[in-house]
Coordinates of N, CA, C and O in Angstrom, one line a residue:
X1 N -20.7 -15.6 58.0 CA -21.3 -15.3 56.7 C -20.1 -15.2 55.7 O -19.1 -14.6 55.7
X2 N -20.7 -16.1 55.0 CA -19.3 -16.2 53.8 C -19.6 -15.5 52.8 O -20.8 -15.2 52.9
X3 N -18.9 -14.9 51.5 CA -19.4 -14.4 50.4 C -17.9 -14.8 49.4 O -16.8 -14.6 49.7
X4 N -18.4 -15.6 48.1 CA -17.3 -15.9 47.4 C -17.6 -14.8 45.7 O -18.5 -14.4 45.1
X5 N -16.5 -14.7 45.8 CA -15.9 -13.4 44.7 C -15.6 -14.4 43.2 O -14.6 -15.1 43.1
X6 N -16.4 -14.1 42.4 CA -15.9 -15.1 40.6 C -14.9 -13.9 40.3 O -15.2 -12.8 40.3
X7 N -13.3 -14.6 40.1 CA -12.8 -14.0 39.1 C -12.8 -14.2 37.7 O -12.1 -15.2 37.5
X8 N -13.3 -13.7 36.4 CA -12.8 -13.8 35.3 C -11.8 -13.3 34.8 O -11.6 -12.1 35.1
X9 N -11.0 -13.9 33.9 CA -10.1 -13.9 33.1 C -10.0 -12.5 32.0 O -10.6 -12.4 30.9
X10 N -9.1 -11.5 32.6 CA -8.9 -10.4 31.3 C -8.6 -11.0 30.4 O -8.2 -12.2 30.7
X11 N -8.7 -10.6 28.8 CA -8.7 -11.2 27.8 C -6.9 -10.9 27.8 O -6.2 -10.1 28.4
X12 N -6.5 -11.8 26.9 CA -5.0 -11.0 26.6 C -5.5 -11.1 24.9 O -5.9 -12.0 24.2
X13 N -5.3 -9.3 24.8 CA -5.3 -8.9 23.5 C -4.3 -9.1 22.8 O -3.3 -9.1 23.4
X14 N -4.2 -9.2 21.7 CA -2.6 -8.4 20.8 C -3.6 -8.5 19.0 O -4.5 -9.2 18.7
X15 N -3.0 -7.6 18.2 CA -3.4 -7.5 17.4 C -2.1 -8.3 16.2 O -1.0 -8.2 16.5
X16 N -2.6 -8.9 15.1 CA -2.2 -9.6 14.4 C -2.2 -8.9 12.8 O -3.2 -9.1 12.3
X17 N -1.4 -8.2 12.0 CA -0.1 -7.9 12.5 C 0.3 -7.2 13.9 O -0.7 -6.8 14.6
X18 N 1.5 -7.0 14.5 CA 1.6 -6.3 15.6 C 2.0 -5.0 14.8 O 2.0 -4.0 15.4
X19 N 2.3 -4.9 13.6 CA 2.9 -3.5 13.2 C 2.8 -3.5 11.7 O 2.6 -4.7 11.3
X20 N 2.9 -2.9 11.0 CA 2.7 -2.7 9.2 C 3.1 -1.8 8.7 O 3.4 -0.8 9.4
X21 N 3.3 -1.8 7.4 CA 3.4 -1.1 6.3 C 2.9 -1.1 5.2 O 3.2 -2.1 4.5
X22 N 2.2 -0.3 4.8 CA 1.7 -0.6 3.1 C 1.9 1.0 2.5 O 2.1 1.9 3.2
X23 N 1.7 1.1 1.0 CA 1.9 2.0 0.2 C 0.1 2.6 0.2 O -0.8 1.9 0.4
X24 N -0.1 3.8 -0.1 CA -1.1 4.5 0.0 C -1.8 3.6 -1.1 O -1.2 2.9 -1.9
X25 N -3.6 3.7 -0.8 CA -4.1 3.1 -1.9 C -4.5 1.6 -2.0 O -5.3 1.0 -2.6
X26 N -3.4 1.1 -0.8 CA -3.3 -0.4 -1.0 C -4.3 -0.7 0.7 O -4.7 0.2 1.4
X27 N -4.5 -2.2 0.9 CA -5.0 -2.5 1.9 C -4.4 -3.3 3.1 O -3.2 -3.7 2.9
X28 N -4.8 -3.6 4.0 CA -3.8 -4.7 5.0 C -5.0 -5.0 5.9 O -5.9 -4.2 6.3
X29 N -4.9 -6.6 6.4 CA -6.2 -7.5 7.0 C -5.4 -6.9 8.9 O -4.3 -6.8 9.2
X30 N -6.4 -6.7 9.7 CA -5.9 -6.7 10.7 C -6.9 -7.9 11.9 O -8.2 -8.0 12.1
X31 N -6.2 -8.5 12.4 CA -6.9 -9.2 13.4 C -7.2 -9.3 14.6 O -6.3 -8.6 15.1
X32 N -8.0 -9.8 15.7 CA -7.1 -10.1 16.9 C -6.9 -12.0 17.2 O -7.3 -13.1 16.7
X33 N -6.1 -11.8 18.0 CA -5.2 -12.6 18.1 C -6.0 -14.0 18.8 O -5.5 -15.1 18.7
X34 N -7.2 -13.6 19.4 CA -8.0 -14.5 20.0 C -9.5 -14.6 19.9 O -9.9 -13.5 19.6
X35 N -10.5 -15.5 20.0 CA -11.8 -15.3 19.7 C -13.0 -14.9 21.4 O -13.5 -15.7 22.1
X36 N -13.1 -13.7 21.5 CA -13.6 -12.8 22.5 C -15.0 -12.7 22.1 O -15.4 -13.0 21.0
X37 N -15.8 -12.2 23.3 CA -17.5 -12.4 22.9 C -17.5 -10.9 22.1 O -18.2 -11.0 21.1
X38 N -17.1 -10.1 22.1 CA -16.9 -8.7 21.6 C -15.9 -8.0 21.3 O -15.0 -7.9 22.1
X39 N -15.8 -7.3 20.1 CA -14.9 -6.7 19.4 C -15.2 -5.1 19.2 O -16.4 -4.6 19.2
X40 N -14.3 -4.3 19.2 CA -14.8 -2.8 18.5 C -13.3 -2.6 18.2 O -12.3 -2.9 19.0
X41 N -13.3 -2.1 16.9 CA -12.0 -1.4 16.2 C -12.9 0.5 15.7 O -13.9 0.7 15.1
X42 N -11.8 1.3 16.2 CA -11.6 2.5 16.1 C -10.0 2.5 15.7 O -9.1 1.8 15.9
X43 N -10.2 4.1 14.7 CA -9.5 4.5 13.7 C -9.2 5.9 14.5 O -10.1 6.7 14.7
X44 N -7.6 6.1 15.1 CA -7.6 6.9 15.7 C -7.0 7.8 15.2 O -6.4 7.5 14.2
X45 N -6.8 9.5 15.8 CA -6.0 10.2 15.2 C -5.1 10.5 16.1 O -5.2 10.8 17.3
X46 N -3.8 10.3 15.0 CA -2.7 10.2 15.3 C -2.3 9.1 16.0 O -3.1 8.2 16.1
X47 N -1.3 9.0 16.5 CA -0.7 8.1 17.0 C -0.5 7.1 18.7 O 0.3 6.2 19.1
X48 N -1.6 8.0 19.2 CA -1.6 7.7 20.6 C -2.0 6.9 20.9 O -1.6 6.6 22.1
X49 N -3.2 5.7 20.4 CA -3.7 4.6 21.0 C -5.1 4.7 22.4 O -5.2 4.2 23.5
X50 N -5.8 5.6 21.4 CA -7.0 6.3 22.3 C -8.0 6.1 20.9 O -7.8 6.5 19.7
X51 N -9.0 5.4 21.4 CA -10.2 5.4 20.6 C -10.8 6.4 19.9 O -11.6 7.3 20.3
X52 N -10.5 6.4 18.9 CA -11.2 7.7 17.8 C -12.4 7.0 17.8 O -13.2 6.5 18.6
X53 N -12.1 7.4 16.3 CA -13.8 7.1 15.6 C -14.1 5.9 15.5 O -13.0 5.3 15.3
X54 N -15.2 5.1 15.7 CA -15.3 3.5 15.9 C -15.9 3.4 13.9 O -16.7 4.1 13.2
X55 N -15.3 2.3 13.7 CA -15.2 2.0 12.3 C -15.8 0.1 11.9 O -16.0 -0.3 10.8
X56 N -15.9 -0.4 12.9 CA -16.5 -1.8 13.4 C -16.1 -2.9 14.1 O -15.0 -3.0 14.5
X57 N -17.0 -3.7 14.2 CA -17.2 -4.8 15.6 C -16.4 -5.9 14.2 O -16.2 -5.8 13.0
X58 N -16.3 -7.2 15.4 CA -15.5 -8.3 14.6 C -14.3 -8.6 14.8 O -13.5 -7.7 15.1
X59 N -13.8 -9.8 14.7 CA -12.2 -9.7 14.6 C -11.3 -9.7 14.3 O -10.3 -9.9 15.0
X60 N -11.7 -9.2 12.8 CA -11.2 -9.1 11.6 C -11.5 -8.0 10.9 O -12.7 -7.8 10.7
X61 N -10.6 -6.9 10.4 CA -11.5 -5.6 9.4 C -9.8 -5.9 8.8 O -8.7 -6.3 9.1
X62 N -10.6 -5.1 7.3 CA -9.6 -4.7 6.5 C -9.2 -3.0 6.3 O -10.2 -2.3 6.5
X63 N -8.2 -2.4 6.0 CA -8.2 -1.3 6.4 C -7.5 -0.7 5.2 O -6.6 -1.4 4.7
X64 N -7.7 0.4 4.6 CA -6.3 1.0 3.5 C -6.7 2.4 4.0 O -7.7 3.0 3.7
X65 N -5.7 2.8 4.9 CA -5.5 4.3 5.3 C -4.8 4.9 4.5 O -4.0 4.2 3.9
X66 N -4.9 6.2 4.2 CA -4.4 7.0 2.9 C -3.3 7.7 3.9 O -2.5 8.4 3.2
X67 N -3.0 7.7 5.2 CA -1.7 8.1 5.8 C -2.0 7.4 6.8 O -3.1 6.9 7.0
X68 N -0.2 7.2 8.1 CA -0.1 6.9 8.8 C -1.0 7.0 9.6 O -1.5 8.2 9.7
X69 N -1.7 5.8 10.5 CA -2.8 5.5 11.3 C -2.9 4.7 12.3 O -2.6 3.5 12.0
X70 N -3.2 4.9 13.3 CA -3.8 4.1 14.7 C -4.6 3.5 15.0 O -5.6 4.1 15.3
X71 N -4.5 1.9 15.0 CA -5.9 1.2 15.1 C -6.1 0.6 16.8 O -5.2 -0.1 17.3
X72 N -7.2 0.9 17.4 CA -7.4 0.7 18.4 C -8.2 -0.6 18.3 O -8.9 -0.7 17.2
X73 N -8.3 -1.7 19.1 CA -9.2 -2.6 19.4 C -9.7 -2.9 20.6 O -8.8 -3.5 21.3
X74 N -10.8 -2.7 21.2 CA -11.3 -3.0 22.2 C -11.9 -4.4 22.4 O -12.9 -4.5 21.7
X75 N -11.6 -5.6 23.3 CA -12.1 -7.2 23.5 C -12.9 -7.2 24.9 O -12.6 -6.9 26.0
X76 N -13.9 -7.4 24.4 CA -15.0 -8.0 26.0 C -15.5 -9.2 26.0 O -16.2 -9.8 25.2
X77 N -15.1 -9.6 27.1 CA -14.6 -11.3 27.2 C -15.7 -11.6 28.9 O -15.3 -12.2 29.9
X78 N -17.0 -11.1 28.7 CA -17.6 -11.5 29.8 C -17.6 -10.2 30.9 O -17.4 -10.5 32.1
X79 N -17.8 -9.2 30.6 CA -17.6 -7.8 31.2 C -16.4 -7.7 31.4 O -16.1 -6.7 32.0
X80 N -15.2 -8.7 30.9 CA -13.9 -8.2 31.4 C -13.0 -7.6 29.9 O -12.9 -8.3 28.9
X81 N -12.6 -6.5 29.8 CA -12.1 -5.8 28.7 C -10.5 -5.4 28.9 O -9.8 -5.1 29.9
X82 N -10.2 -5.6 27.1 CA -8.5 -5.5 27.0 C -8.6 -4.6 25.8 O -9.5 -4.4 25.0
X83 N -7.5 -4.1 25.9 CA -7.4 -3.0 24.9 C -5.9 -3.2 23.5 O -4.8 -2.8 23.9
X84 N -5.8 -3.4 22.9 CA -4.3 -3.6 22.2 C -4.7 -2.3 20.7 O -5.7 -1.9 20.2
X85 N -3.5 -2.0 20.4 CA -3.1 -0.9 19.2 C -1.9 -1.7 18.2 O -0.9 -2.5 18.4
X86 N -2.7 -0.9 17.0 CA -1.7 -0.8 15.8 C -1.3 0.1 15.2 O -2.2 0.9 14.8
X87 N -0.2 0.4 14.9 CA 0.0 1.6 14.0 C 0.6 1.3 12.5 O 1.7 0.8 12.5
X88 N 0.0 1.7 11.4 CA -0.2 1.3 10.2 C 0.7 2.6 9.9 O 0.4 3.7 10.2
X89 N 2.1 2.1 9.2 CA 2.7 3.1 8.4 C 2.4 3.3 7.2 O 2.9 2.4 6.6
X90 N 1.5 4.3 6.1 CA 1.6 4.7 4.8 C 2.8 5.4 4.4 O 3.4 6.4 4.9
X91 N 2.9 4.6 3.5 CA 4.5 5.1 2.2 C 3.5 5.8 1.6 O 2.4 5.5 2.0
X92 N 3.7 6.6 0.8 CA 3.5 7.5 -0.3 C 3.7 6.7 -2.0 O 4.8 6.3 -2.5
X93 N 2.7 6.7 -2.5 CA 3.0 6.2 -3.7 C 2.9 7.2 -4.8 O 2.1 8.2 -4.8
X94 N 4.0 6.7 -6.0 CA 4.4 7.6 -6.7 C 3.2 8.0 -8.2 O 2.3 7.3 -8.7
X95 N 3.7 9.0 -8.5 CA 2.6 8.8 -9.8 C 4.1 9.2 -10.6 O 5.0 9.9 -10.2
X96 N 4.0 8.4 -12.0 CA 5.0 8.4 -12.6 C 4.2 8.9 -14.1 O 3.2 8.4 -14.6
X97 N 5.2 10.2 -14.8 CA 4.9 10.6 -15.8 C 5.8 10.2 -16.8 O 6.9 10.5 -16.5
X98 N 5.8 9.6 -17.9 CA 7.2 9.3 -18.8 C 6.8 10.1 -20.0 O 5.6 10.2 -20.4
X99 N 8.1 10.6 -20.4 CA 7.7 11.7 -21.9 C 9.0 10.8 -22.8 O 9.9 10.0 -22.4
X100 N 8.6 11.1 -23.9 CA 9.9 10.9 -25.5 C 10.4 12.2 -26.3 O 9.8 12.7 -27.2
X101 N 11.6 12.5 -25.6 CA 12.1 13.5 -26.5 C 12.9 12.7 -28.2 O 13.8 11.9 -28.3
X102 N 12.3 13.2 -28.9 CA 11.4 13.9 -29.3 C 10.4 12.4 -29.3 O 10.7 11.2 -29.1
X103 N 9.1 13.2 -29.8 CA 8.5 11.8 -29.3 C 7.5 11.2 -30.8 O 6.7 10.3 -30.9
X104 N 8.0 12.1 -31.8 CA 7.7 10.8 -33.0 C 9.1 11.6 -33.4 O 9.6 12.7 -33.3
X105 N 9.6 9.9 -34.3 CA 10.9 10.3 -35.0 C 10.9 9.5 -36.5 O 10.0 8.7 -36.8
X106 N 11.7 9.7 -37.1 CA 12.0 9.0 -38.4 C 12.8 7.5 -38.3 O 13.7 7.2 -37.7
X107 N 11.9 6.7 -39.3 CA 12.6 5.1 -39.3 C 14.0 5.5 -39.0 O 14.4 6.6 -39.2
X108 N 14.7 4.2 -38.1 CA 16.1 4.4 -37.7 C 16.7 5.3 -36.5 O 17.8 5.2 -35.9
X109 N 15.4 6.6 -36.2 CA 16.1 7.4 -35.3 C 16.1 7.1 -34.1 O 15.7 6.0 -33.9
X110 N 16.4 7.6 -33.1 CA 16.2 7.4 -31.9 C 15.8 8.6 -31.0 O 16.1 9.8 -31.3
X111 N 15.0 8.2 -29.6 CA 14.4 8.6 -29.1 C 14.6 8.7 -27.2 O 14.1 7.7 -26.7
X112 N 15.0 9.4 -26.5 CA 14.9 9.4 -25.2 C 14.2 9.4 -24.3 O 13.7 10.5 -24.0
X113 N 13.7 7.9 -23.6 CA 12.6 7.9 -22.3 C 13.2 8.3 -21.1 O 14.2 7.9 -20.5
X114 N 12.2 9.4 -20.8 CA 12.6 9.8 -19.6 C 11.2 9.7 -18.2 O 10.1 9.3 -18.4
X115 N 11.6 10.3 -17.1 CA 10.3 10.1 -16.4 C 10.9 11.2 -15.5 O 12.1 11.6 -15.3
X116 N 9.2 11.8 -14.7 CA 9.2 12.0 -13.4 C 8.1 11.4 -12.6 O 7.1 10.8 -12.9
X117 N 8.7 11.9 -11.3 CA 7.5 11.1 -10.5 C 7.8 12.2 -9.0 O 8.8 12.6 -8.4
X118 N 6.4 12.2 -8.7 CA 5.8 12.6 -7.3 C 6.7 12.5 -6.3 O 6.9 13.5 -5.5
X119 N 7.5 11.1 -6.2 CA 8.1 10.7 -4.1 C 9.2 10.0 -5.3 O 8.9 9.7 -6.5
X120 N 10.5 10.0 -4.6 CA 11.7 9.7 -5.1 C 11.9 8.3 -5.9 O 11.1 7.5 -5.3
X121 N 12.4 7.8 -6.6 CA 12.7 6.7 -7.0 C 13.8 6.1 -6.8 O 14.7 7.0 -6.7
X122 N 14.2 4.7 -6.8 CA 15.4 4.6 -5.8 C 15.5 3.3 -7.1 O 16.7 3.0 -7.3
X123 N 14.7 2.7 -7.8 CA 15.1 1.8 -8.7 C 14.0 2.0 -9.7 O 13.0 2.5 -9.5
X124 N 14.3 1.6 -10.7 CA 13.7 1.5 -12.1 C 13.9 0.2 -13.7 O 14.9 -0.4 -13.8
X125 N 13.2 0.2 -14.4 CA 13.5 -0.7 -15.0 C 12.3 -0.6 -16.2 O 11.1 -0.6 -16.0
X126 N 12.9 -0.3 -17.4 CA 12.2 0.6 -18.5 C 11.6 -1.1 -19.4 O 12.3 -2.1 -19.2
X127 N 10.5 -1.0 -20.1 CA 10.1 -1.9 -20.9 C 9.6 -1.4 -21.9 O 9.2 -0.3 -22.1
X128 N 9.6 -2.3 -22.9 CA 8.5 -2.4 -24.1 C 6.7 -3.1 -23.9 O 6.4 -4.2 -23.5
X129 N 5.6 -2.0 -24.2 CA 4.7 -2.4 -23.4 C 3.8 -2.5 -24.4 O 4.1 -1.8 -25.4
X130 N 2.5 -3.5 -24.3 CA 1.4 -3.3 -25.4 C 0.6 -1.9 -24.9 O 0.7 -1.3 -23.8
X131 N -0.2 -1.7 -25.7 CA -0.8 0.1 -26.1 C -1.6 0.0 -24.3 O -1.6 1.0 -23.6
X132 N -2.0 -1.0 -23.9 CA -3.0 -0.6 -22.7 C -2.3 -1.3 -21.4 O -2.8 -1.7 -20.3
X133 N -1.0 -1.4 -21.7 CA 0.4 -1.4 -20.2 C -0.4 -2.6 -19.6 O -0.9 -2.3 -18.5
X134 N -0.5 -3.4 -19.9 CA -0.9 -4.9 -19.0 C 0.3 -6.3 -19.6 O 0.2 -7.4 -19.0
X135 N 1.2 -6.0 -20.6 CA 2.1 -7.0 -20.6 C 3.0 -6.0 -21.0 O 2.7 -4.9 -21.3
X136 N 4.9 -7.0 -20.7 CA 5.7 -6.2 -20.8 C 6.7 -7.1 -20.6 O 6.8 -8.2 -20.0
X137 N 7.6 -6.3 -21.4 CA 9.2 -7.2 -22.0 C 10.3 -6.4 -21.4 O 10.4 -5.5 -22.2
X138 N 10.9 -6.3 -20.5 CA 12.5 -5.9 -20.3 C 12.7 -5.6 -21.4 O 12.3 -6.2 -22.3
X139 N 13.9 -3.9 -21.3 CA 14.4 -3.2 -22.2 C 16.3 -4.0 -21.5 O 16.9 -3.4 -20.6
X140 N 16.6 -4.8 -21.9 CA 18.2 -5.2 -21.4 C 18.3 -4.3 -20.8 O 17.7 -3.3 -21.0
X141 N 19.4 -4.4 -19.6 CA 19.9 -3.1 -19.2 C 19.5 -1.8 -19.2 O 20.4 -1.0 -19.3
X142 N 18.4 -1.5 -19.1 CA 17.6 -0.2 -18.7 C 17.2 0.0 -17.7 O 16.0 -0.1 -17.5
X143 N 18.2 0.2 -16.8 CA 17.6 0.6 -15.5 C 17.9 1.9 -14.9 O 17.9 2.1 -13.7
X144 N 18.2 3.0 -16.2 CA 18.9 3.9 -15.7 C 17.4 5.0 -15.4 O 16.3 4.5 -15.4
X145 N 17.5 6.6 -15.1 CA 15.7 7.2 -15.3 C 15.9 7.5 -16.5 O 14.8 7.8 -17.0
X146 N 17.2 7.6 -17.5 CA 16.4 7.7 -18.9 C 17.2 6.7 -20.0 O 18.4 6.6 -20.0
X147 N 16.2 6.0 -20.8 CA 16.9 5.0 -21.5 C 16.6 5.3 -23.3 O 15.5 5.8 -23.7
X148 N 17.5 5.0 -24.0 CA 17.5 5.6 -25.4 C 16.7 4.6 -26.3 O 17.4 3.6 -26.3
X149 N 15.9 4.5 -26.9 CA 15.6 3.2 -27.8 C 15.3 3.9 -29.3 O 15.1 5.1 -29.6
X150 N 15.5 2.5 -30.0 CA 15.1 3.1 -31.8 C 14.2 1.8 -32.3 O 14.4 0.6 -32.5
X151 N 13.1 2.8 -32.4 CA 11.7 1.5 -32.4 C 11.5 1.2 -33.7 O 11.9 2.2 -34.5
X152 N 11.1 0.5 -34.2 CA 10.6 0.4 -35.7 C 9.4 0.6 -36.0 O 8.9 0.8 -37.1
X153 N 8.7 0.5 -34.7 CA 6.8 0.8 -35.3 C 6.6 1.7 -34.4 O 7.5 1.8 -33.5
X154 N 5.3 2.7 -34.4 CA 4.8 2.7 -33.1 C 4.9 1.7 -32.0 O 4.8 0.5 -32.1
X155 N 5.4 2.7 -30.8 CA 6.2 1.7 -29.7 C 5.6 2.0 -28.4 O 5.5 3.3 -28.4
X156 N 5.0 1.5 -27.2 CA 4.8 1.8 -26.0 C 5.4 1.2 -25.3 O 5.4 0.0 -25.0
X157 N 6.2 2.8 -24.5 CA 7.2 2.2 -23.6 C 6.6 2.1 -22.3 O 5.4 2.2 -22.3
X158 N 7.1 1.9 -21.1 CA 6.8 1.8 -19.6 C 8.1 1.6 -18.6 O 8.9 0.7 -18.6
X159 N 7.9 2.8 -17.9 CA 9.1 2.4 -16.6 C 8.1 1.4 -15.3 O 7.0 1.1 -15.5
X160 N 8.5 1.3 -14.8 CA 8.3 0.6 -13.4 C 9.6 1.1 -12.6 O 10.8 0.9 -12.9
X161 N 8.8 1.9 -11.2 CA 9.5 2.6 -10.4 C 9.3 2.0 -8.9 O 8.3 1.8 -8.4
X162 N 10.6 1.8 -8.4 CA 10.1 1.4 -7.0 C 10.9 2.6 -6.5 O 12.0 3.1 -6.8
X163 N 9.5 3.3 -5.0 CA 10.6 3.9 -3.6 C 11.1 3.2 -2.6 O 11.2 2.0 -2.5
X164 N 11.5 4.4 -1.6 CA 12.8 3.6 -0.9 C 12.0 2.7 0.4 O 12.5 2.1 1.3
X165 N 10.6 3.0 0.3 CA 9.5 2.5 1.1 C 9.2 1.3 -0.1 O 8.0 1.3 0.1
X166 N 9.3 0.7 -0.7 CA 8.7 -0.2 -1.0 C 7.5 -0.1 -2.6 O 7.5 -0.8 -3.6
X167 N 7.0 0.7 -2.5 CA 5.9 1.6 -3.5 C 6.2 1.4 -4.9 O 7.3 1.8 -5.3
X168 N 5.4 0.8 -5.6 CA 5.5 0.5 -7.0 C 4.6 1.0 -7.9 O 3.4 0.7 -7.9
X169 N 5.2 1.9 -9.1 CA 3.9 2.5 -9.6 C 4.7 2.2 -11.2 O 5.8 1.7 -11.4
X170 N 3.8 2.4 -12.1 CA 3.8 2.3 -14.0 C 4.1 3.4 -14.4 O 3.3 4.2 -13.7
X171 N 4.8 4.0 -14.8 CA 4.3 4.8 -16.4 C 4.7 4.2 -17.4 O 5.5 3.2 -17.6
X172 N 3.9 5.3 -18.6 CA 4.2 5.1 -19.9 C 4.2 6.1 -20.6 O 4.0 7.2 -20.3
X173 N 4.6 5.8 -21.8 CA 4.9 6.9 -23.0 C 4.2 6.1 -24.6 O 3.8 5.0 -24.6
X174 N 4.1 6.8 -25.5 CA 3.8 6.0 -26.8 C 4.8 6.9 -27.8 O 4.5 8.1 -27.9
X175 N 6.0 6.3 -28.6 CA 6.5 6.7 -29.5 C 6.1 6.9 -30.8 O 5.4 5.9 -31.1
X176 N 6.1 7.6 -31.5 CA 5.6 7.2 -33.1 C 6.5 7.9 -33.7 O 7.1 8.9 -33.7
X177 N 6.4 6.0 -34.9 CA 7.3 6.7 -36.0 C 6.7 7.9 -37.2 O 5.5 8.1 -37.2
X178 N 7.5 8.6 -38.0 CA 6.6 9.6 -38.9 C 6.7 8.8 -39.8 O 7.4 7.8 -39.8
X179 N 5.7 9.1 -40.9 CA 5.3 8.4 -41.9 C 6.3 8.8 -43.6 O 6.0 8.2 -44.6

């Protein structure tokens, strides 16, 4: 008496990215690497690569974790199952405040932009901006955190701040001259 044994094929998992980074807020596509009869992605806590909370089936989800996160994927490939992890680094993104000392001045005077912000700044680059910060002109050589200007009209300025993670955030200020 004979009996023959079917082997199937474990899936070989890997997830696509294998590793990431994005800034809080933002998103990142994650995939797997091959097309399996079944999918489950779980969002785990912390960092160990153990199925948390299941978040959905597919091969594809998109993800923006508000901190560092563990993505688990589970592949079933004909009752036979593979498991692969990612772990998503969140940067911290900055919120940036900019003030004008003083901040209305007389034709001719001048005025100092300055800023703070939330998570460190490691570069910057001050502009001249229209009133609702969606276009914007380089201030020459302003790349310091505070730059001096002498506006002729009402003026809206804007820094743009990058951290040492990558993280890019706006502020602004509005000058006015006195009448």
């Amino acid at each position: 008496v004979c009996a023959q044994l079917q082997i199937r094929k474990k899936p070989d998992l890997s997830i696509i990215p294998a590793s990431g980074t994005i800034c809080a807020y933002d998103s990142i596509l994650l995939s797997a690497n091959n097309n399996y009869s079944f999918y489950s992605w779980y969002e785990d806590v912390g960092t160990n690569c153990i199925a948390g909370n299941y978040i959905n089936s597919g091969n594809t989800i998109k993800v923006a974790p508000l901190t560092t996160t563990t993505y688990t994927l589970i592949a079933d490939s004909l009752g036979c199952k593979d498991t692969a992890c990612v772990t998503i680094t969140v940067n911290p993104k900055p919120v940036i405040t900019v003030s004008a000392t003083p901040s209305t001045i007389c034709q001719g005077a001048s005025s100092t932009l300055s800023y703070t912000s939330t998570v460190a700044i490691t570069s910057q680059q001050w502009y001249v901006s229209n009133a609702g910060c969606t276009s914007f002109t380089a201030i020459a050589g302003a790349t310091g955190t505070t730059t001096v200007v002498t506006p002729n009209a009402t003026t809206t300025y804007a820094v743009i701040g990058t951290t040492a993670g990558g993280c890019i955030e706006i502020g602004s200020a509005t000058g006015r001259e006195r009448a």
